[in-house]
Amino acid sequence: MPSSDSSSARSSDNASADPSARGGRGSPKHPGSARKARHNEWTRAKMVAFLRELAACQSVKEAARSVGMSRQSAYKLRNRLEGTPFALGWEVALEAGLQQLAHAVLDRAVNGVEVPDYYHGEQVGSHRHYDERLATWILDNPARIGRHPIAREYSGEALDRLLERIEFASLDWEDGEPLPGRVVDLGADGSEAERGERRFLTETSWYAAAMREQAAGGSRSGRR
């Protein structure tokens, strides 16, 4: 369950988002005092648009450029907001990329990649090449990609709700707030959320099952 232990430090960082990302003056509670965001400032709308583009293109540079920001500023923002809904949104975008990779690898595994054949500098034909070692490794080790694979898997089917959460609610998780996911809605009470997350971890999560299998294999080899 998310915790808000470090919420005061992040929520007060005026470089992480526009004033509406925090309470106080300049927020929707004080519309008369709202100021116009600077062109190089990460607003809530920019965060959401960036995450949508990141899920689609899997390029931090291109996603940042699409909202008028730099790649460096995007990584700085993620590091500053580690452990927040925005950081989880980044992970969910990464999960979308892994799904795209799986589909692309399947296509190439079945159909191969056309490679031109040359003779004396002229193309004389082509052949199909089948070699996906790097992609296969990534698909065999998805838990090593990113920081929170189980959380991004859990929230992967709730991207729209997560992005809405990032744009309109607190930058930090509320105390006891459930993760948005396919099992538990944002409005669920704490006990229902905990039961849903527990069911996901023990019955549904592919990453959790893979980690348990790896741990069991390691313990068996250690006893030999």
PDB file of N, CA and C in Angstrom, residues 59-154:
ATOM      1  N   SER A  59      10.046   6.128 -25.782  1.00  0.00           N
ATOM      2  CA  SER A  59      11.231   6.978 -25.866  1.00  0.00           C
ATOM      3  C   SER A  59      11.042   8.157 -24.930  1.00  0.00           C
ATOM      4  N   VAL A  60      11.867   8.239 -23.891  1.00  0.00           N
ATOM      5  CA  VAL A  60      11.767   9.347 -22.953  1.00  0.00           C
ATOM      6  C   VAL A  60      12.043  10.666 -23.662  1.00  0.00           C
ATOM      7  N   LYS A  61      13.021  10.657 -24.555  1.00  0.00           N
ATOM      8  CA  LYS A  61      13.371  11.875 -25.285  1.00  0.00           C
ATOM      9  C   LYS A  61      12.204  12.370 -26.123  1.00  0.00           C
ATOM     10  N   GLU A  62      11.576  11.465 -26.882  1.00  0.00           N
ATOM     11  CA  GLU A  62      10.476  11.871 -27.752  1.00  0.00           C
ATOM     12  C   GLU A  62       9.235  12.254 -26.945  1.00  0.00           C
ATOM     13  N   ALA A  63       8.968  11.509 -25.863  1.00  0.00           N
ATOM     14  CA  ALA A  63       7.810  11.830 -25.032  1.00  0.00           C
ATOM     15  C   ALA A  63       7.971  13.193 -24.381  1.00  0.00           C
ATOM     16  N   ALA A  64       9.188  13.486 -23.907  1.00  0.00           N
ATOM     17  CA  ALA A  64       9.440  14.793 -23.304  1.00  0.00           C
ATOM     18  C   ALA A  64       9.331  15.900 -24.349  1.00  0.00           C
ATOM     19  N   ARG A  65       9.874  15.636 -25.527  1.00  0.00           N
ATOM     20  CA  ARG A  65       9.813  16.640 -26.600  1.00  0.00           C
ATOM     21  C   ARG A  65       8.370  16.945 -26.981  1.00  0.00           C
ATOM     22  N   SER A  66       7.508  15.942 -26.915  1.00  0.00           N
ATOM     23  CA  SER A  66       6.111  16.150 -27.318  1.00  0.00           C
ATOM     24  C   SER A  66       5.384  17.132 -26.408  1.00  0.00           C
ATOM     25  N   VAL A  67       5.900  17.337 -25.189  1.00  0.00           N
ATOM     26  CA  VAL A  67       5.280  18.298 -24.275  1.00  0.00           C
ATOM     27  C   VAL A  67       6.170  19.516 -24.048  1.00  0.00           C
ATOM     28  N   GLY A  68       7.184  19.661 -24.903  1.00  0.00           N
ATOM     29  CA  GLY A  68       8.038  20.834 -24.831  1.00  0.00           C
ATOM     30  C   GLY A  68       9.059  20.804 -23.717  1.00  0.00           C
ATOM     31  N   MET A  69       9.412  19.600 -23.251  1.00  0.00           N
ATOM     32  CA  MET A  69      10.385  19.468 -22.174  1.00  0.00           C
ATOM     33  C   MET A  69      11.569  18.632 -22.656  1.00  0.00           C
ATOM     34  N   SER A  70      12.619  18.575 -21.846  1.00  0.00           N
ATOM     35  CA  SER A  70      13.820  17.832 -22.223  1.00  0.00           C
ATOM     36  C   SER A  70      13.844  16.459 -21.560  1.00  0.00           C
ATOM     37  N   ARG A  71      14.633  15.578 -22.139  1.00  0.00           N
ATOM     38  CA  ARG A  71      14.823  14.247 -21.575  1.00  0.00           C
ATOM     39  C   ARG A  71      15.396  14.332 -20.162  1.00  0.00           C
ATOM     40  N   GLN A  72      16.374  15.222 -19.964  1.00  0.00           N
ATOM     41  CA  GLN A  72      17.001  15.356 -18.658  1.00  0.00           C
ATOM     42  C   GLN A  72      16.001  15.797 -17.598  1.00  0.00           C
ATOM     43  N   SER A  73      15.131  16.745 -17.968  1.00  0.00           N
ATOM     44  CA  SER A  73      14.161  17.236 -16.986  1.00  0.00           C
ATOM     45  C   SER A  73      13.154  16.148 -16.627  1.00  0.00           C
ATOM     46  N   ALA A  74      12.847  15.264 -17.584  1.00  0.00           N
ATOM     47  CA  ALA A  74      11.919  14.168 -17.303  1.00  0.00           C
ATOM     48  C   ALA A  74      12.508  13.213 -16.273  1.00  0.00           C
ATOM     49  N   TYR A  75      13.780  12.860 -16.441  1.00  0.00           N
ATOM     50  CA  TYR A  75      14.418  11.967 -15.474  1.00  0.00           C
ATOM     51  C   TYR A  75      14.565  12.638 -14.106  1.00  0.00           C
ATOM     52  N   LYS A  76      14.855  13.930 -14.107  1.00  0.00           N
ATOM     53  CA  LYS A  76      14.940  14.659 -12.834  1.00  0.00           C
ATOM     54  C   LYS A  76      13.594  14.650 -12.123  1.00  0.00           C
ATOM     55  N   LEU A  77      12.522  14.828 -12.896  1.00  0.00           N
ATOM     56  CA  LEU A  77      11.183  14.810 -12.319  1.00  0.00           C
ATOM     57  C   LEU A  77      10.867  13.438 -11.735  1.00  0.00           C
ATOM     58  N   ARG A  78      11.200  12.383 -12.476  1.00  0.00           N
ATOM     59  CA  ARG A  78      10.928  11.033 -11.969  1.00  0.00           C
ATOM     60  C   ARG A  78      11.694  10.776 -10.679  1.00  0.00           C
ATOM     61  N   ASN A  79      12.960  11.160 -10.635  1.00  0.00           N
ATOM     62  CA  ASN A  79      13.750  10.940  -9.429  1.00  0.00           C
ATOM     63  C   ASN A  79      13.211  11.749  -8.254  1.00  0.00           C
ATOM     64  N   ARG A  80      12.732  12.965  -8.521  1.00  0.00           N
ATOM     65  CA  ARG A  80      12.195  13.812  -7.469  1.00  0.00           C
ATOM     66  C   ARG A  80      10.876  13.265  -6.931  1.00  0.00           C
ATOM     67  N   LEU A  81      10.112  12.610  -7.813  1.00  0.00           N
ATOM     68  CA  LEU A  81       8.807  12.086  -7.426  1.00  0.00           C
ATOM     69  C   LEU A  81       8.827  10.571  -7.253  1.00  0.00           C
ATOM     70  N   GLU A  82       9.973  10.014  -6.921  1.00  0.00           N
ATOM     71  CA  GLU A  82      10.050   8.576  -6.680  1.00  0.00           C
ATOM     72  C   GLU A  82       9.078   8.164  -5.585  1.00  0.00           C
ATOM     73  N   GLY A  83       8.345   7.069  -5.832  1.00  0.00           N
ATOM     74  CA  GLY A  83       7.396   6.574  -4.848  1.00  0.00           C
ATOM     75  C   GLY A  83       6.032   7.229  -4.916  1.00  0.00           C
ATOM     76  N   THR A  84       5.788   8.037  -5.945  1.00  0.00           N
ATOM     77  CA  THR A  84       4.508   8.741  -6.090  1.00  0.00           C
ATOM     78  C   THR A  84       3.709   8.143  -7.245  1.00  0.00           C
ATOM     79  N   PRO A  85       2.447   8.564  -7.431  1.00  0.00           N
ATOM     80  CA  PRO A  85       1.672   8.089  -8.575  1.00  0.00           C
ATOM     81  C   PRO A  85       2.357   8.350  -9.923  1.00  0.00           C
ATOM     82  N   PHE A  86       3.080   9.462 -10.059  1.00  0.00           N
ATOM     83  CA  PHE A  86       3.772   9.730 -11.314  1.00  0.00           C
ATOM     84  C   PHE A  86       4.829   8.669 -11.591  1.00  0.00           C
ATOM     85  N   ALA A  87       5.588   8.281 -10.574  1.00  0.00           N
ATOM     86  CA  ALA A  87       6.607   7.248 -10.754  1.00  0.00           C
ATOM     87  C   ALA A  87       5.968   5.925 -11.158  1.00  0.00           C
ATOM     88  N   LEU A  88       4.822   5.600 -10.562  1.00  0.00           N
ATOM     89  CA  LEU A  88       4.113   4.392 -10.953  1.00  0.00           C
ATOM     90  C   LEU A  88       3.616   4.505 -12.391  1.00  0.00           C
ATOM     91  N   GLY A  89       3.134   5.685 -12.779  1.00  0.00           N
ATOM     92  CA  GLY A  89       2.703   5.890 -14.156  1.00  0.00           C
ATOM     93  C   GLY A  89       3.831   5.641 -15.144  1.00  0.00           C
ATOM     94  N   TRP A  90       5.043   6.020 -14.781  1.00  0.00           N
ATOM     95  CA  TRP A  90       6.221   5.771 -15.619  1.00  0.00           C
ATOM     96  C   TRP A  90       6.412   4.262 -15.766  1.00  0.00           C
ATOM     97  N   GLU A  91       6.274   3.528 -14.665  1.00  0.00           N
ATOM     98  CA  GLU A  91       6.423   2.073 -14.706  1.00  0.00           C
ATOM     99  C   GLU A  91       5.338   1.425 -15.569  1.00  0.00           C
ATOM    100  N   VAL A  92       4.121   1.926 -15.474  1.00  0.00           N
ATOM    101  CA  VAL A  92       3.031   1.377 -16.275  1.00  0.00           C
ATOM    102  C   VAL A  92       3.299   1.623 -17.762  1.00  0.00           C
ATOM    103  N   ALA A  93       3.854   2.786 -18.088  1.00  0.00           N
ATOM    104  CA  ALA A  93       4.235   3.053 -19.478  1.00  0.00           C
ATOM    105  C   ALA A  93       5.293   2.060 -19.939  1.00  0.00           C
ATOM    106  N   LEU A  94       6.222   1.716 -19.059  1.00  0.00           N
ATOM    107  CA  LEU A  94       7.241   0.726 -19.367  1.00  0.00           C
ATOM    108  C   LEU A  94       6.618  -0.645 -19.606  1.00  0.00           C
ATOM    109  N   GLU A  95       5.607  -0.978 -18.824  1.00  0.00           N
ATOM    110  CA  GLU A  95       4.911  -2.252 -19.011  1.00  0.00           C
ATOM    111  C   GLU A  95       4.264  -2.313 -20.390  1.00  0.00           C
ATOM    112  N   ALA A  96       3.716  -1.192 -20.849  1.00  0.00           N
ATOM    113  CA  ALA A  96       3.138  -1.153 -22.184  1.00  0.00           C
ATOM    114  C   ALA A  96       4.200  -1.439 -23.235  1.00  0.00           C
ATOM    115  N   GLY A  97       5.411  -0.949 -22.991  1.00  0.00           N
ATOM    116  CA  GLY A  97       6.505  -1.214 -23.927  1.00  0.00           C
ATOM    117  C   GLY A  97       6.892  -2.677 -23.955  1.00  0.00           C
ATOM    118  N   LEU A  98       6.869  -3.340 -22.802  1.00  0.00           N
ATOM    119  CA  LEU A  98       7.181  -4.770 -22.773  1.00  0.00           C
ATOM    120  C   LEU A  98       6.147  -5.568 -23.554  1.00  0.00           C
ATOM    121  N   GLN A  99       4.891  -5.148 -23.469  1.00  0.00           N
ATOM    122  CA  GLN A  99       3.857  -5.825 -24.254  1.00  0.00           C
ATOM    123  C   GLN A  99       4.097  -5.610 -25.750  1.00  0.00           C
ATOM    124  N   GLN A 100       4.474  -4.391 -26.131  1.00  0.00           N
ATOM    125  CA  GLN A 100       4.787  -4.126 -27.532  1.00  0.00           C
ATOM    126  C   GLN A 100       5.966  -4.977 -27.987  1.00  0.00           C
ATOM    127  N   LEU A 101       6.977  -5.105 -27.129  1.00  0.00           N
ATOM    128  CA  LEU A 101       8.143  -5.917 -27.459  1.00  0.00           C
ATOM    129  C   LEU A 101       7.747  -7.373 -27.662  1.00  0.00           C
ATOM    130  N   ALA A 102       6.897  -7.882 -26.792  1.00  0.00           N
ATOM    131  CA  ALA A 102       6.454  -9.268 -26.917  1.00  0.00           C
ATOM    132  C   ALA A 102       5.771  -9.507 -28.257  1.00  0.00           C
ATOM    133  N   HIS A 103       4.927  -8.562 -28.679  1.00  0.00           N
ATOM    134  CA  HIS A 103       4.238  -8.714 -29.950  1.00  0.00           C
ATOM    135  C   HIS A 103       5.217  -8.635 -31.113  1.00  0.00           C
ATOM    136  N   ALA A 104       6.195  -7.714 -31.027  1.00  0.00           N
ATOM    137  CA  ALA A 104       7.172  -7.567 -32.101  1.00  0.00           C
ATOM    138  C   ALA A 104       8.060  -8.805 -32.205  1.00  0.00           C
ATOM    139  N   VAL A 105       8.457  -9.338 -31.050  1.00  0.00           N
ATOM    140  CA  VAL A 105       9.300 -10.543 -31.053  1.00  0.00           C
ATOM    141  C   VAL A 105       8.538 -11.724 -31.639  1.00  0.00           C
ATOM    142  N   LEU A 106       7.261 -11.851 -31.285  1.00  0.00           N
ATOM    143  CA  LEU A 106       6.458 -12.932 -31.836  1.00  0.00           C
ATOM    144  C   LEU A 106       6.381 -12.816 -33.354  1.00  0.00           C
ATOM    145  N   ASP A 107       6.199 -11.599 -33.850  1.00  0.00           N
ATOM    146  CA  ASP A 107       6.128 -11.384 -35.293  1.00  0.00           C
ATOM    147  C   ASP A 107       7.432 -11.790 -35.960  1.00  0.00           C
ATOM    148  N   ARG A 108       8.562 -11.367 -35.383  1.00  0.00           N
ATOM    149  CA  ARG A 108       9.852 -11.688 -35.993  1.00  0.00           C
ATOM    150  C   ARG A 108      10.200 -13.167 -35.836  1.00  0.00           C
ATOM    151  N   ALA A 109       9.762 -13.778 -34.707  1.00  0.00           N
ATOM    152  CA  ALA A 109      10.030 -15.196 -34.510  1.00  0.00           C
ATOM    153  C   ALA A 109       9.305 -16.034 -35.561  1.00  0.00           C
ATOM    154  N   VAL A 110       8.096 -15.598 -35.907  1.00  0.00           N
ATOM    155  CA  VAL A 110       7.304 -16.343 -36.889  1.00  0.00           C
ATOM    156  C   VAL A 110       7.733 -16.010 -38.311  1.00  0.00           C
ATOM    157  N   ASN A 111       7.955 -14.716 -38.583  1.00  0.00           N
ATOM    158  CA  ASN A 111       8.187 -14.265 -39.962  1.00  0.00           C
ATOM    159  C   ASN A 111       9.630 -13.918 -40.275  1.00  0.00           C
ATOM    160  N   GLY A 112      10.471 -13.788 -39.230  1.00  0.00           N
ATOM    161  CA  GLY A 112      11.852 -13.425 -39.454  1.00  0.00           C
ATOM    162  C   GLY A 112      12.002 -11.976 -39.892  1.00  0.00           C
ATOM    163  N   VAL A 113      13.249 -11.577 -40.141  1.00  0.00           N
ATOM    164  CA  VAL A 113      13.564 -10.224 -40.600  1.00  0.00           C
ATOM    165  C   VAL A 113      14.281 -10.345 -41.937  1.00  0.00           C
ATOM    166  N   GLU A 114      13.848  -9.577 -42.902  1.00  0.00           N
ATOM    167  CA  GLU A 114      14.461  -9.659 -44.224  1.00  0.00           C
ATOM    168  C   GLU A 114      15.815  -8.953 -44.217  1.00  0.00           C
ATOM    169  N   VAL A 115      16.857  -9.660 -44.662  1.00  0.00           N
ATOM    170  CA  VAL A 115      18.216  -9.123 -44.705  1.00  0.00           C
ATOM    171  C   VAL A 115      18.697  -9.174 -46.152  1.00  0.00           C
ATOM    172  N   PRO A 116      19.176  -8.058 -46.687  1.00  0.00           N
ATOM    173  CA  PRO A 116      19.634  -8.056 -48.089  1.00  0.00           C
ATOM    174  C   PRO A 116      20.931  -8.836 -48.267  1.00  0.00           C
ATOM    175  N   ASP A 117      21.099  -9.476 -49.409  1.00  0.00           N
ATOM    176  CA  ASP A 117      22.327 -10.183 -49.782  1.00  0.00           C
ATOM    177  C   ASP A 117      23.024  -9.390 -50.889  1.00  0.00           C
ATOM    178  N   TYR A 118      24.330  -9.177 -50.702  1.00  0.00           N
ATOM    179  CA  TYR A 118      25.097  -8.392 -51.664  1.00  0.00           C
ATOM    180  C   TYR A 118      26.195  -9.244 -52.313  1.00  0.00           C
ATOM    181  N   TYR A 119      26.497  -8.914 -53.540  1.00  0.00           N
ATOM    182  CA  TYR A 119      27.606  -9.548 -54.250  1.00  0.00           C
ATOM    183  C   TYR A 119      28.301  -8.479 -55.071  1.00  0.00           C
ATOM    184  N   HIS A 120      29.582  -8.272 -54.742  1.00  0.00           N
ATOM    185  CA  HIS A 120      30.373  -7.227 -55.405  1.00  0.00           C
ATOM    186  C   HIS A 120      29.683  -5.863 -55.298  1.00  0.00           C
ATOM    187  N   GLY A 121      29.119  -5.598 -54.123  1.00  0.00           N
ATOM    188  CA  GLY A 121      28.531  -4.296 -53.854  1.00  0.00           C
ATOM    189  C   GLY A 121      27.122  -4.103 -54.363  1.00  0.00           C
ATOM    190  N   GLU A 122      26.563  -5.094 -55.025  1.00  0.00           N
ATOM    191  CA  GLU A 122      25.202  -4.970 -55.535  1.00  0.00           C
ATOM    192  C   GLU A 122      24.283  -5.973 -54.851  1.00  0.00           C
ATOM    193  N   GLN A 123      23.078  -5.528 -54.546  1.00  0.00           N
ATOM    194  CA  GLN A 123      22.118  -6.435 -53.920  1.00  0.00           C
ATOM    195  C   GLN A 123      21.623  -7.443 -54.960  1.00  0.00           C
ATOM    196  N   VAL A 124      21.755  -8.712 -54.587  1.00  0.00           N
ATOM    197  CA  VAL A 124      21.352  -9.771 -55.511  1.00  0.00           C
ATOM    198  C   VAL A 124      20.174 -10.578 -54.970  1.00  0.00           C
ATOM    199  N   GLY A 125      19.750 -10.243 -53.776  1.00  0.00           N
ATOM    200  CA  GLY A 125      18.635 -10.976 -53.199  1.00  0.00           C
ATOM    201  C   GLY A 125      18.504 -10.658 -51.719  1.00  0.00           C
ATOM    202  N   SER A 126      17.814 -11.513 -51.013  1.00  0.00           N
ATOM    203  CA  SER A 126      17.639 -11.328 -49.574  1.00  0.00           C
ATOM    204  C   SER A 126      17.302 -12.667 -48.945  1.00  0.00           C
ATOM    205  N   HIS A 127      17.422 -12.709 -47.610  1.00  0.00           N
ATOM    206  CA  HIS A 127      17.043 -13.908 -46.877  1.00  0.00           C
ATOM    207  C   HIS A 127      16.398 -13.509 -45.567  1.00  0.00           C
ATOM    208  N   ARG A 128      15.740 -14.450 -44.930  1.00  0.00           N
ATOM    209  CA  ARG A 128      15.086 -14.193 -43.645  1.00  0.00           C
ATOM    210  C   ARG A 128      16.037 -14.567 -42.518  1.00  0.00           C
ATOM    211  N   HIS A 129      16.173 -13.648 -41.555  1.00  0.00           N
ATOM    212  CA  HIS A 129      17.074 -13.877 -40.421  1.00  0.00           C
ATOM    213  C   HIS A 129      16.250 -14.008 -39.144  1.00  0.00           C
ATOM    214  N   TYR A 130      16.566 -15.029 -38.322  1.00  0.00           N
ATOM    215  CA  TYR A 130      15.821 -15.279 -37.089  1.00  0.00           C
ATOM    216  C   TYR A 130      16.818 -15.299 -35.929  1.00  0.00           C
ATOM    217  N   ASP A 131      16.945 -14.175 -35.246  1.00  0.00           N
ATOM    218  CA  ASP A 131      17.841 -14.095 -34.092  1.00  0.00           C
ATOM    219  C   ASP A 131      17.311 -13.018 -33.155  1.00  0.00           C
ATOM    220  N   GLU A 132      16.741 -13.442 -32.045  1.00  0.00           N
ATOM    221  CA  GLU A 132      16.123 -12.499 -31.111  1.00  0.00           C
ATOM    222  C   GLU A 132      16.677 -12.708 -29.704  1.00  0.00           C
ATOM    223  N   ARG A 133      17.995 -12.885 -29.608  1.00  0.00           N
ATOM    224  CA  ARG A 133      18.567 -13.235 -28.298  1.00  0.00           C
ATOM    225  C   ARG A 133      18.349 -12.151 -27.247  1.00  0.00           C
ATOM    226  N   LEU A 134      18.575 -10.887 -27.615  1.00  0.00           N
ATOM    227  CA  LEU A 134      18.400  -9.807 -26.638  1.00  0.00           C
ATOM    228  C   LEU A 134      16.932  -9.681 -26.237  1.00  0.00           C
ATOM    229  N   ALA A 135      16.052  -9.675 -27.220  1.00  0.00           N
ATOM    230  CA  ALA A 135      14.629  -9.555 -26.912  1.00  0.00           C
ATOM    231  C   ALA A 135      14.147 -10.739 -26.086  1.00  0.00           C
ATOM    232  N   THR A 136      14.661 -11.943 -26.412  1.00  0.00           N
ATOM    233  CA  THR A 136      14.272 -13.132 -25.658  1.00  0.00           C
ATOM    234  C   THR A 136      14.722 -13.016 -24.215  1.00  0.00           C
ATOM    235  N   TRP A 137      15.930 -12.474 -23.996  1.00  0.00           N
ATOM    236  CA  TRP A 137      16.416 -12.300 -22.623  1.00  0.00           C
ATOM    237  C   TRP A 137      15.508 -11.352 -21.859  1.00  0.00           C
ATOM    238  N   ILE A 138      15.100 -10.260 -22.497  1.00  0.00           N
ATOM    239  CA  ILE A 138      14.229  -9.292 -21.828  1.00  0.00           C
ATOM    240  C   ILE A 138      12.906  -9.948 -21.457  1.00  0.00           C
ATOM    241  N   LEU A 139      12.356 -10.727 -22.381  1.00  0.00           N
ATOM    242  CA  LEU A 139      11.079 -11.376 -22.102  1.00  0.00           C
ATOM    243  C   LEU A 139      11.215 -12.472 -21.051  1.00  0.00           C
ATOM    244  N   ASP A 140      12.403 -13.084 -20.954  1.00  0.00           N
ATOM    245  CA  ASP A 140      12.638 -14.105 -19.935  1.00  0.00           C
ATOM    246  C   ASP A 140      12.928 -13.499 -18.564  1.00  0.00           C
ATOM    247  N   ASN A 141      13.290 -12.213 -18.545  1.00  0.00           N
ATOM    248  CA  ASN A 141      13.671 -11.560 -17.285  1.00  0.00           C
ATOM    249  C   ASN A 141      12.938 -10.231 -17.104  1.00  0.00           C
ATOM    250  N   PRO A 142      11.638 -10.194 -17.266  1.00  0.00           N
ATOM    251  CA  PRO A 142      10.927  -8.911 -17.202  1.00  0.00           C
ATOM    252  C   PRO A 142      10.971  -8.267 -15.823  1.00  0.00           C
ATOM    253  N   ALA A 143      11.150  -9.075 -14.776  1.00  0.00           N
ATOM    254  CA  ALA A 143      11.198  -8.515 -13.429  1.00  0.00           C
ATOM    255  C   ALA A 143      12.458  -7.692 -13.209  1.00  0.00           C
ATOM    256  N   ARG A 144      13.446  -7.827 -14.102  1.00  0.00           N
ATOM    257  CA  ARG A 144      14.671  -7.038 -13.984  1.00  0.00           C
ATOM    258  C   ARG A 144      14.570  -5.707 -14.703  1.00  0.00           C
ATOM    259  N   ILE A 145      13.465  -5.478 -15.397  1.00  0.00           N
ATOM    260  CA  ILE A 145      13.275  -4.245 -16.156  1.00  0.00           C
ATOM    261  C   ILE A 145      12.457  -3.278 -15.320  1.00  0.00           C
ATOM    262  N   GLY A 146      13.007  -2.083 -15.058  1.00  0.00           N
ATOM    263  CA  GLY A 146      12.285  -1.111 -14.248  1.00  0.00           C
ATOM    264  C   GLY A 146      12.456  -1.364 -12.763  1.00  0.00           C
ATOM    265  N   ARG A 147      11.659  -0.680 -11.968  1.00  0.00           N
ATOM    266  CA  ARG A 147      11.824  -0.709 -10.519  1.00  0.00           C
ATOM    267  C   ARG A 147      10.712  -1.466  -9.802  1.00  0.00           C
ATOM    268  N   HIS A 148       9.492  -1.428 -10.336  1.00  0.00           N
ATOM    269  CA  HIS A 148       8.357  -1.992  -9.614  1.00  0.00           C
ATOM    270  C   HIS A 148       7.476  -2.815 -10.558  1.00  0.00           C
ATOM    271  N   PRO A 149       7.955  -3.978 -10.995  1.00  0.00           N
ATOM    272  CA  PRO A 149       7.202  -4.725 -12.008  1.00  0.00           C
ATOM    273  C   PRO A 149       5.828  -5.180 -11.545  1.00  0.00           C
ATOM    274  N   ILE A 150       5.684  -5.590 -10.288  1.00  0.00           N
ATOM    275  CA  ILE A 150       4.383  -6.069  -9.823  1.00  0.00           C
ATOM    276  C   ILE A 150       3.390  -4.917  -9.751  1.00  0.00           C
ATOM    277  N   ALA A 151       3.836  -3.761  -9.267  1.00  0.00           N
ATOM    278  CA  ALA A 151       2.949  -2.601  -9.179  1.00  0.00           C
ATOM    279  C   ALA A 151       2.516  -2.139 -10.560  1.00  0.00           C
ATOM    280  N   ARG A 152       3.431  -2.152 -11.525  1.00  0.00           N
ATOM    281  CA  ARG A 152       3.048  -1.695 -12.863  1.00  0.00           C
ATOM    282  C   ARG A 152       2.135  -2.709 -13.533  1.00  0.00           C
ATOM    283  N   GLU A 153       2.338  -4.000 -13.243  1.00  0.00           N
ATOM    284  CA  GLU A 153       1.435  -5.019 -13.783  1.00  0.00           C
ATOM    285  C   GLU A 153       0.033  -4.850 -13.210  1.00  0.00           C
ATOM    286  N   TYR A 154      -0.032  -4.601 -11.912  1.00  0.00           N
ATOM    287  CA  TYR A 154      -1.315  -4.448 -11.229  1.00  0.00           C
ATOM    288  C   TYR A 154      -2.085  -3.255 -11.765  1.00  0.00           C
TER     289      TYR A 154
END
